[in-house]
GROMACS .gro file of C-alpha atoms in nm:
model
  331
    1MET     CA    1   3.226   0.222   0.032
    2ASN     CA    2   3.591   0.316  -0.023
    3ALA     CA    3   3.713  -0.018   0.107
    4ARG     CA    4   3.900  -0.233  -0.144
    5ASP     CA    5   3.673  -0.533  -0.097
    6PHE     CA    6   3.349  -0.330  -0.104
    7TRP     CA    7   3.228  -0.493  -0.428
    8ALA     CA    8   3.334  -0.844  -0.326
    9ASP     CA    9   2.976  -0.906  -0.214
   10LYS     CA   10   2.766  -0.728  -0.478
   11GLU     CA   11   2.436  -0.793  -0.303
   12LYS     CA   12   2.559  -0.646   0.026
   13ALA     CA   13   2.722  -0.356  -0.160
   14SER     CA   14   2.395  -0.273  -0.336
   15GLN     CA   15   2.213  -0.277  -0.002
   16ILE     CA   16   2.466  -0.039   0.154
   17ILE     CA   17   2.443   0.198  -0.144
   18SER     CA   18   2.065   0.195  -0.116
   19GLU     CA   19   2.085   0.278   0.256
   20PHE     CA   20   2.338   0.550   0.187
   21LYS     CA   21   2.114   0.713  -0.076
   22GLU     CA   22   1.820   0.706   0.165
   23VAL     CA   23   2.016   0.876   0.444
   24LYS     CA   24   2.162   1.126   0.196
   25ASN     CA   25   1.816   1.214   0.060
   26LYS     CA   26   1.681   1.274   0.411
   27TYR     CA   27   1.983   1.487   0.501
   28GLU     CA   28   1.957   1.696   0.184
   29ALA     CA   29   1.583   1.742   0.234
   30TRP     CA   30   1.643   1.862   0.589
   31MET     CA   31   1.917   2.103   0.485
   32SER     CA   32   1.695   2.241   0.207
   33LEU     CA   33   1.412   2.301   0.454
   34SER     CA   34   1.649   2.467   0.700
   35SER     CA   35   1.776   2.701   0.428
   36LYS     CA   36   1.423   2.794   0.320
   37ILE     CA   37   1.318   2.862   0.679
   38ASN     CA   38   1.618   3.091   0.725
   39ASP     CA   39   1.522   3.276   0.406
   40VAL     CA   40   1.169   3.323   0.538
   41GLY     CA   41   1.311   3.463   0.861
   42GLU     CA   42   1.505   3.725   0.664
   43LEU     CA   43   1.196   3.814   0.457
   44LEU     CA   44   0.996   3.851   0.776
   45GLU     CA   45   1.237   4.117   0.899
   46LEU     CA   46   1.213   4.302   0.566
   47SER     CA   47   0.831   4.289   0.570
   48ALA     CA   48   0.830   4.542   0.855
   49GLU     CA   49   0.953   4.796   0.600
   50ASP     CA   50   0.770   4.667   0.291
   51ALA     CA   51   0.421   4.519   0.337
   52SER     CA   52   0.418   4.380  -0.021
   53ILE     CA   53   0.670   4.119   0.090
   54LEU     CA   54   0.405   3.955   0.309
   55GLU     CA   55   0.223   3.809   0.009
   56GLU     CA   56   0.540   3.641  -0.114
   57LEU     CA   57   0.613   3.530   0.241
   58ASN     CA   58   0.276   3.352   0.272
   59LYS     CA   59   0.342   3.161  -0.052
   60ASP     CA   60   0.681   3.047   0.076
   61LEU     CA   61   0.535   2.939   0.409
   62ALA     CA   62   0.264   2.731   0.236
   63SER     CA   63   0.530   2.557   0.028
   64ILE     CA   64   0.745   2.491   0.334
   65ARG     CA   65   0.449   2.345   0.523
   66ARG     CA   66   0.386   2.095   0.242
   67GLU     CA   67   0.754   1.997   0.223
   68LEU     CA   68   0.774   1.964   0.601
   69GLU     CA   69   0.470   1.734   0.609
   70ASP     CA   70   0.618   1.516   0.335
   71PHE     CA   71   0.947   1.504   0.524
   72GLU     CA   72   0.772   1.413   0.850
   73ILE     CA   73   0.587   1.125   0.683
   74ARG     CA   74   0.911   0.993   0.532
   75ILE     CA   75   1.074   0.999   0.878
   76ILE     CA   76   0.774   0.815   1.026
   77LEU     CA   77   0.814   0.541   0.764
   78SER     CA   78   1.097   0.370   0.947
   79GLY     CA   79   0.942   0.026   0.997
   80LYS     CA   80   1.129  -0.288   0.896
   81PHE     CA   81   0.939  -0.328   0.568
   82ASP     CA   82   0.815   0.026   0.505
   83LYS     CA   83   1.059   0.069   0.213
   84ASN     CA   84   0.929  -0.242   0.039
   85SER     CA   85   0.681  -0.280  -0.242
   86ALA     CA   86   0.330  -0.385  -0.140
   87ILE     CA   87   0.107  -0.680  -0.225
   88LEU     CA   88  -0.264  -0.602  -0.210
   89ASN     CA   89  -0.561  -0.836  -0.219
   90ILE     CA   90  -0.915  -0.705  -0.265
   91ASN     CA   91  -1.215  -0.929  -0.195
   92ALA     CA   92  -1.576  -0.840  -0.267
   93GLY     CA   93  -1.808  -0.898   0.028
   94ALA     CA   94  -2.158  -1.044   0.021
   95GLY     CA   95  -2.391  -0.868  -0.219
   96GLY     CA   96  -2.324  -1.013  -0.562
   97THR     CA   97  -2.287  -0.767  -0.847
   98GLU     CA   98  -2.311  -0.464  -0.619
   99ALA     CA   99  -2.014  -0.577  -0.407
  100CYS     CA  100  -1.813  -0.681  -0.714
  101ASP     CA  101  -1.864  -0.339  -0.868
  102TRP     CA  102  -1.743  -0.176  -0.545
  103ALA     CA  103  -1.433  -0.400  -0.549
  104GLY     CA  104  -1.364  -0.278  -0.903
  105MET     CA  105  -1.398   0.082  -0.786
  106VAL     CA  106  -1.155   0.023  -0.498
  107PHE     CA  107  -0.902  -0.134  -0.735
  108ARG     CA  108  -0.932   0.168  -0.967
  109MET     CA  109  -0.881   0.399  -0.665
  110TYR     CA  110  -0.549   0.232  -0.580
  111SER     CA  111  -0.449   0.221  -0.947
  112ARG     CA  112  -0.497   0.598  -0.976
  113TRP     CA  113  -0.311   0.655  -0.647
  114ALA     CA  114  -0.017   0.443  -0.767
  115GLU     CA  115  -0.012   0.630  -1.097
  116LYS     CA  116   0.006   0.965  -0.920
  117LYS     CA  117   0.293   0.839  -0.704
  118ASN     CA  118   0.480   0.702  -1.007
  119TYR     CA  119   0.457   0.346  -0.874
  120ARG     CA  120   0.428   0.044  -1.102
  121LEU     CA  121   0.116  -0.170  -1.062
  122ARG     CA  122   0.115  -0.536  -1.168
  123VAL     CA  123  -0.190  -0.762  -1.147
  124THR     CA  124  -0.093  -1.120  -1.060
  125ASP     CA  125  -0.436  -1.277  -1.032
  126ILE     CA  126  -0.793  -1.163  -1.095
  127LEU     CA  127  -1.140  -1.317  -1.082
  128SER     CA  128  -1.398  -1.098  -1.254
  129GLY     CA  129  -1.757  -1.062  -1.138
  130ASP     CA  130  -2.033  -1.249  -1.320
  131GLU     CA  131  -2.194  -0.928  -1.446
  132ALA     CA  132  -1.960  -0.646  -1.351
  133GLY     CA  133  -1.661  -0.558  -1.136
  134ILE     CA  134  -1.422  -0.793  -0.956
  135LYS     CA  135  -1.474  -1.078  -0.711
  136ASN     CA  136  -1.109  -1.100  -0.613
  137ILE     CA  137  -0.785  -0.946  -0.728
  138THR     CA  138  -0.421  -0.966  -0.617
  139PHE     CA  139  -0.174  -0.708  -0.739
  140LEU     CA  140   0.164  -0.557  -0.661
  141VAL     CA  141   0.238  -0.189  -0.615
  142GLU     CA  142   0.610  -0.167  -0.683
  143GLY     CA  143   0.824   0.120  -0.568
  144SER     CA  144   1.008   0.265  -0.271
  145TYR     CA  145   0.788   0.295   0.043
  146ALA     CA  146   0.476   0.156  -0.130
  147TYR     CA  147   0.409  -0.073   0.167
  148GLY     CA  148   0.481   0.202   0.420
  149TYR     CA  149   0.203   0.412   0.272
  150LEU     CA  150  -0.046   0.140   0.182
  151LYS     CA  151  -0.036  -0.050   0.513
  152SER     CA  152  -0.291   0.209   0.626
  153GLU     CA  153  -0.545   0.063   0.381
  154ARG     CA  154  -0.577  -0.280   0.542
  155GLY     CA  155  -0.932  -0.349   0.656
  156VAL     CA  156  -1.295  -0.332   0.542
  157HIS     CA  157  -1.411  -0.048   0.316
  158ARG     CA  158  -1.784   0.038   0.318
  159LEU     CA  159  -1.978   0.206   0.035
  160VAL     CA  160  -2.322   0.365   0.060
  161ARG     CA  161  -2.487   0.473  -0.267
  162ILE     CA  162  -2.787   0.449  -0.497
  163SER     CA  163  -2.723   0.125  -0.679
  164PRO     CA  164  -2.682   0.154  -1.058
  165PHE     CA  165  -2.796  -0.209  -1.074
  166ASP     CA  166  -3.128  -0.152  -0.893
  167ALA     CA  167  -3.417  -0.054  -1.119
  168ASN     CA  168  -3.600   0.088  -0.816
  169ARG     CA  169  -3.309   0.324  -0.739
  170ARG     CA  170  -3.276   0.209  -0.380
  171ARG     CA  171  -2.983   0.283  -0.155
  172HIS     CA  172  -2.738  -0.007  -0.104
  173THR     CA  173  -2.447  -0.070   0.131
  174SER     CA  174  -2.153  -0.274   0.002
  175PHE     CA  175  -1.833  -0.398   0.160
  176VAL     CA  176  -1.490  -0.506   0.035
  177SER     CA  177  -1.193  -0.624   0.236
  178VAL     CA  178  -0.841  -0.507   0.154
  179ASP     CA  179  -0.534  -0.694   0.272
  180VAL     CA  180  -0.188  -0.541   0.241
  181ILE     CA  181   0.142  -0.717   0.304
  182PRO     CA  182   0.500  -0.618   0.221
  183GLN     CA  183   0.674  -0.791  -0.064
  184ILE     CA  184   0.943  -0.991   0.111
  185GLY     CA  185   1.278  -1.009  -0.062
  186LYS     CA  186   1.613  -1.155   0.036
  187GLU     CA  187   1.614  -0.963   0.363
  188ILE     CA  188   1.411  -1.248   0.515
  189ASP     CA  189   1.533  -1.604   0.480
  190LEU     CA  190   1.236  -1.837   0.506
  191ASN     CA  191   1.336  -2.201   0.502
  192ILE     CA  192   1.066  -2.346   0.280
  193ASP     CA  193   1.109  -2.716   0.212
  194PRO     CA  194   1.036  -2.786  -0.156
  195LYS     CA  195   0.862  -3.107  -0.041
  196ASP     CA  196   0.603  -2.888   0.133
  197LEU     CA  197   0.504  -2.719  -0.193
  198LYS     CA  198   0.244  -2.836  -0.441
  199ILE     CA  199   0.280  -2.662  -0.777
  200GLU     CA  200  -0.011  -2.665  -1.021
  201THR     CA  201  -0.035  -2.521  -1.370
  202PHE     CA  202  -0.355  -2.424  -1.547
  203ARG     CA  203  -0.481  -2.218  -1.836
  204ALA     CA  204  -0.503  -1.847  -1.761
  205SER     CA  205  -0.857  -1.714  -1.762
  206GLY     CA  206  -0.783  -1.344  -1.752
  207HIS     CA  207  -0.637  -1.098  -1.999
  208GLY     CA  208  -0.287  -1.159  -2.118
  209GLY     CA  209  -0.280  -1.218  -2.489
  210GLN     CA  210  -0.332  -1.515  -2.716
  211HIS     CA  211  -0.033  -1.711  -2.589
  212VAL     CA  212  -0.135  -1.686  -2.226
  213ASN     CA  213  -0.488  -1.803  -2.295
  214MET     CA  214  -0.390  -2.104  -2.509
  215THR     CA  215  -0.127  -2.265  -2.285
  216ASP     CA  216  -0.111  -2.384  -1.924
  217SER     CA  217   0.105  -2.088  -1.825
  218ALA     CA  218  -0.074  -1.991  -1.504
  219VAL     CA  219   0.081  -2.123  -1.182
  220ARG     CA  220  -0.062  -2.195  -0.838
  221ILE     CA  221   0.168  -2.284  -0.548
  222ILE     CA  222   0.023  -2.437  -0.231
  223HIS     CA  223   0.214  -2.462   0.095
  224LEU     CA  224   0.081  -2.794   0.223
  225PRO     CA  225   0.152  -2.755   0.600
  226THR     CA  226  -0.043  -2.428   0.624
  227GLY     CA  227  -0.276  -2.447   0.322
  228ILE     CA  228  -0.163  -2.100   0.219
  229SER     CA  229  -0.152  -2.055  -0.157
  230ALA     CA  230  -0.061  -1.800  -0.421
  231GLN     CA  231  -0.115  -1.795  -0.792
  232CYS     CA  232  -0.017  -1.582  -1.087
  233GLN     CA  233  -0.150  -1.584  -1.441
  234ASN     CA  234  -0.071  -1.242  -1.586
  235GLU     CA  235   0.298  -1.275  -1.666
  236ARG     CA  236   0.425  -1.369  -2.012
  237SER     CA  237   0.557  -1.714  -1.931
  238GLN     CA  238   0.503  -2.001  -1.690
  239PHE     CA  239   0.848  -1.936  -1.542
  240GLN     CA  240   0.765  -1.572  -1.467
  241ASN     CA  241   0.428  -1.669  -1.323
  242LYS     CA  242   0.599  -1.922  -1.096
  243GLN     CA  243   0.851  -1.665  -0.974
  244MET     CA  244   0.579  -1.411  -0.897
  245ALA     CA  245   0.355  -1.668  -0.726
  246MET     CA  246   0.650  -1.777  -0.511
  247ALA     CA  247   0.721  -1.416  -0.411
  248VAL     CA  248   0.359  -1.368  -0.304
  249LEU     CA  249   0.353  -1.701  -0.118
  250LYS     CA  250   0.671  -1.613   0.070
  251SER     CA  251   0.520  -1.282   0.183
  252ARG     CA  252   0.197  -1.452   0.296
  253LEU     CA  253   0.387  -1.714   0.493
  254TYR     CA  254   0.591  -1.446   0.668
  255LYS     CA  255   0.272  -1.258   0.752
  256LYS     CA  256   0.125  -1.575   0.904
  257MET     CA  257   0.438  -1.621   1.112
  258LEU     CA  258   0.400  -1.268   1.250
  259ASP     CA  259   0.027  -1.317   1.312
  260ASP     CA  260   0.093  -1.639   1.506
  261LYS     CA  261   0.356  -1.461   1.712
  262LYS     CA  262   0.115  -1.176   1.784
  263LYS     CA  263  -0.157  -1.418   1.901
  264GLU     CA  264   0.093  -1.592   2.128
  265ILE     CA  265   0.194  -1.261   2.289
  266GLU     CA  266  -0.168  -1.154   2.333
  267GLY     CA  267  -0.251  -1.492   2.486
  268ILE     CA  268   0.020  -1.443   2.748
  269SER     CA  269  -0.035  -1.073   2.824
  270GLY     CA  270  -0.403  -1.040   2.750
  271GLU     CA  271  -0.330  -0.732   2.541
  272LYS     CA  272  -0.533  -0.654   2.233
  273SER     CA  273  -0.427  -0.449   1.936
  274LYS     CA  274  -0.607  -0.121   1.879
  275ILE     CA  275  -0.634  -0.201   1.511
  276GLU     CA  276  -0.798  -0.536   1.447
  277TRP     CA  277  -0.760  -0.729   1.124
  278GLY     CA  278  -1.072  -0.708   0.910
  279SER     CA  279  -1.220  -0.411   1.098
  280GLN     CA  280  -1.421  -0.150   0.913
  281ILE     CA  281  -1.177   0.131   0.861
  282ARG     CA  282  -1.345   0.371   0.620
  283SER     CA  283  -1.689   0.467   0.488
  284TYR     CA  284  -1.755   0.614   0.144
  285VAL     CA  285  -2.098   0.779   0.130
  286LEU     CA  286  -2.227   0.886  -0.211
  287HIS     CA  287  -2.593   0.926  -0.108
  288PRO     CA  288  -2.775   1.117   0.039
  289TYR     CA  289  -2.461   1.333   0.072
  290LEU     CA  290  -2.095   1.307  -0.025
  291MET     CA  291  -1.846   1.211   0.244
  292VAL     CA  292  -1.551   0.981   0.300
  293LYS     CA  293  -1.458   0.925   0.664
  294ASP     CA  294  -1.183   0.718   0.824
  295HIS     CA  295  -1.312   0.569   1.149
  296ARG     CA  296  -0.965   0.527   1.302
  297THR     CA  297  -0.847   0.886   1.270
  298ASN     CA  298  -1.175   1.075   1.208
  299ALA     CA  299  -1.018   1.229   0.898
  300GLU     CA  300  -1.293   1.311   0.650
  301THR     CA  301  -1.368   1.499   0.331
  302SER     CA  302  -1.675   1.580   0.122
  303ASN     CA  303  -1.475   1.543  -0.200
  304ALA     CA  304  -1.561   1.174  -0.240
  305ASN     CA  305  -1.502   1.178  -0.615
  306ALA     CA  306  -1.142   1.292  -0.568
  307VAL     CA  307  -1.081   1.013  -0.314
  308LEU     CA  308  -1.220   0.749  -0.550
  309ASP     CA  309  -0.989   0.895  -0.814
  310GLY     CA  310  -0.686   0.818  -0.599
  311ASP     CA  311  -0.654   1.121  -0.370
  312LEU     CA  312  -0.573   0.923  -0.052
  313ASP     CA  313  -0.299   1.135   0.106
  314LEU     CA  314  -0.532   1.285   0.370
  315PHE     CA  315  -0.620   0.941   0.507
  316ILE     CA  316  -0.277   0.783   0.466
  317ASN     CA  317  -0.094   1.071   0.634
  318SER     CA  318  -0.348   1.097   0.918
  319PHE     CA  319  -0.310   0.725   0.988
  320LEU     CA  320   0.069   0.732   0.983
  321LYS     CA  321   0.085   1.028   1.220
  322LYS     CA  322  -0.163   0.879   1.466
  323PHE     CA  323  -0.021   0.528   1.468
  324ARG     CA  324   0.346   0.611   1.412
  325ALA     CA  325   0.451   0.387   1.699
  326VAL     CA  326   0.249   0.084   1.590
  327SER     CA  327   0.462  -0.203   1.461
  328TYR     CA  328   0.393  -0.432   1.166
  329THR     CA  329   0.261  -0.707   1.395
  330HIS     CA  330  -0.018  -0.473   1.503
  331LEU     CA  331  -0.110  -0.384   1.146
   0.00000   0.00000   0.00000
């Protein structure tokens, strides 16, 4: 950073500064923990003479445990794209209004989680249910390590409850699928031929203000060789919608490339991933008892309302610790 030509390449310089800050933050966090642990050791010696110190000691230990767990998770998040923002897609399963309502609840759960983590959430595309909820929604969770945390949420989420839409008050089971991919930036250079892209504009159907709803500002981009598409309708202008749709398309194409590579490896070796795409990962039971259980880690809690309000750390941390060695291609 002290080199004379450091700022000659601003993009590279910014990347180095970002890496430096990350290493510095980890180092400072470690040194802070080490200092606190040393302080606890000194208090422990004093507690032999003064029992009242033990109460203060227990408080300090509880705080250190929480900081140590947070630090451990941050160290675990060392995958290639863990630092990136995340792109999530939620799809309601079969079941009509019941499934659409569950999809809306899942979206709210991630919205509340993002809010608590001080992440920015941006909806790029949404298709509302006919009566309630959401049929499909694509949104970005922007912020450092958003993908690293949220990659644990990929899979099928199952809800069991008394349906508010059933006059006979019967118990229903609903499913939604959640897909999570990292937002790919300039760190990956995908050679996309403009001739392979079909760009369509249309009138936005969702919320977005009078201007958005009266002009063909929404954009859909289709990659013709693969059929993969992305669209955005929630930005203020057609140009912004096109940029966002292109960012999502680029991430989806990179994911497909990794998936194809994974299938090729499995075809040669016969190996199968422990975590399959589209598998049921978690159950949310609201009747006849309250419980949320993750089927991959067996982490569970009876405080289902807190989970649906965005309290996901138990499940995210349990997943990251158990599958810390699993690469992106297995997720």
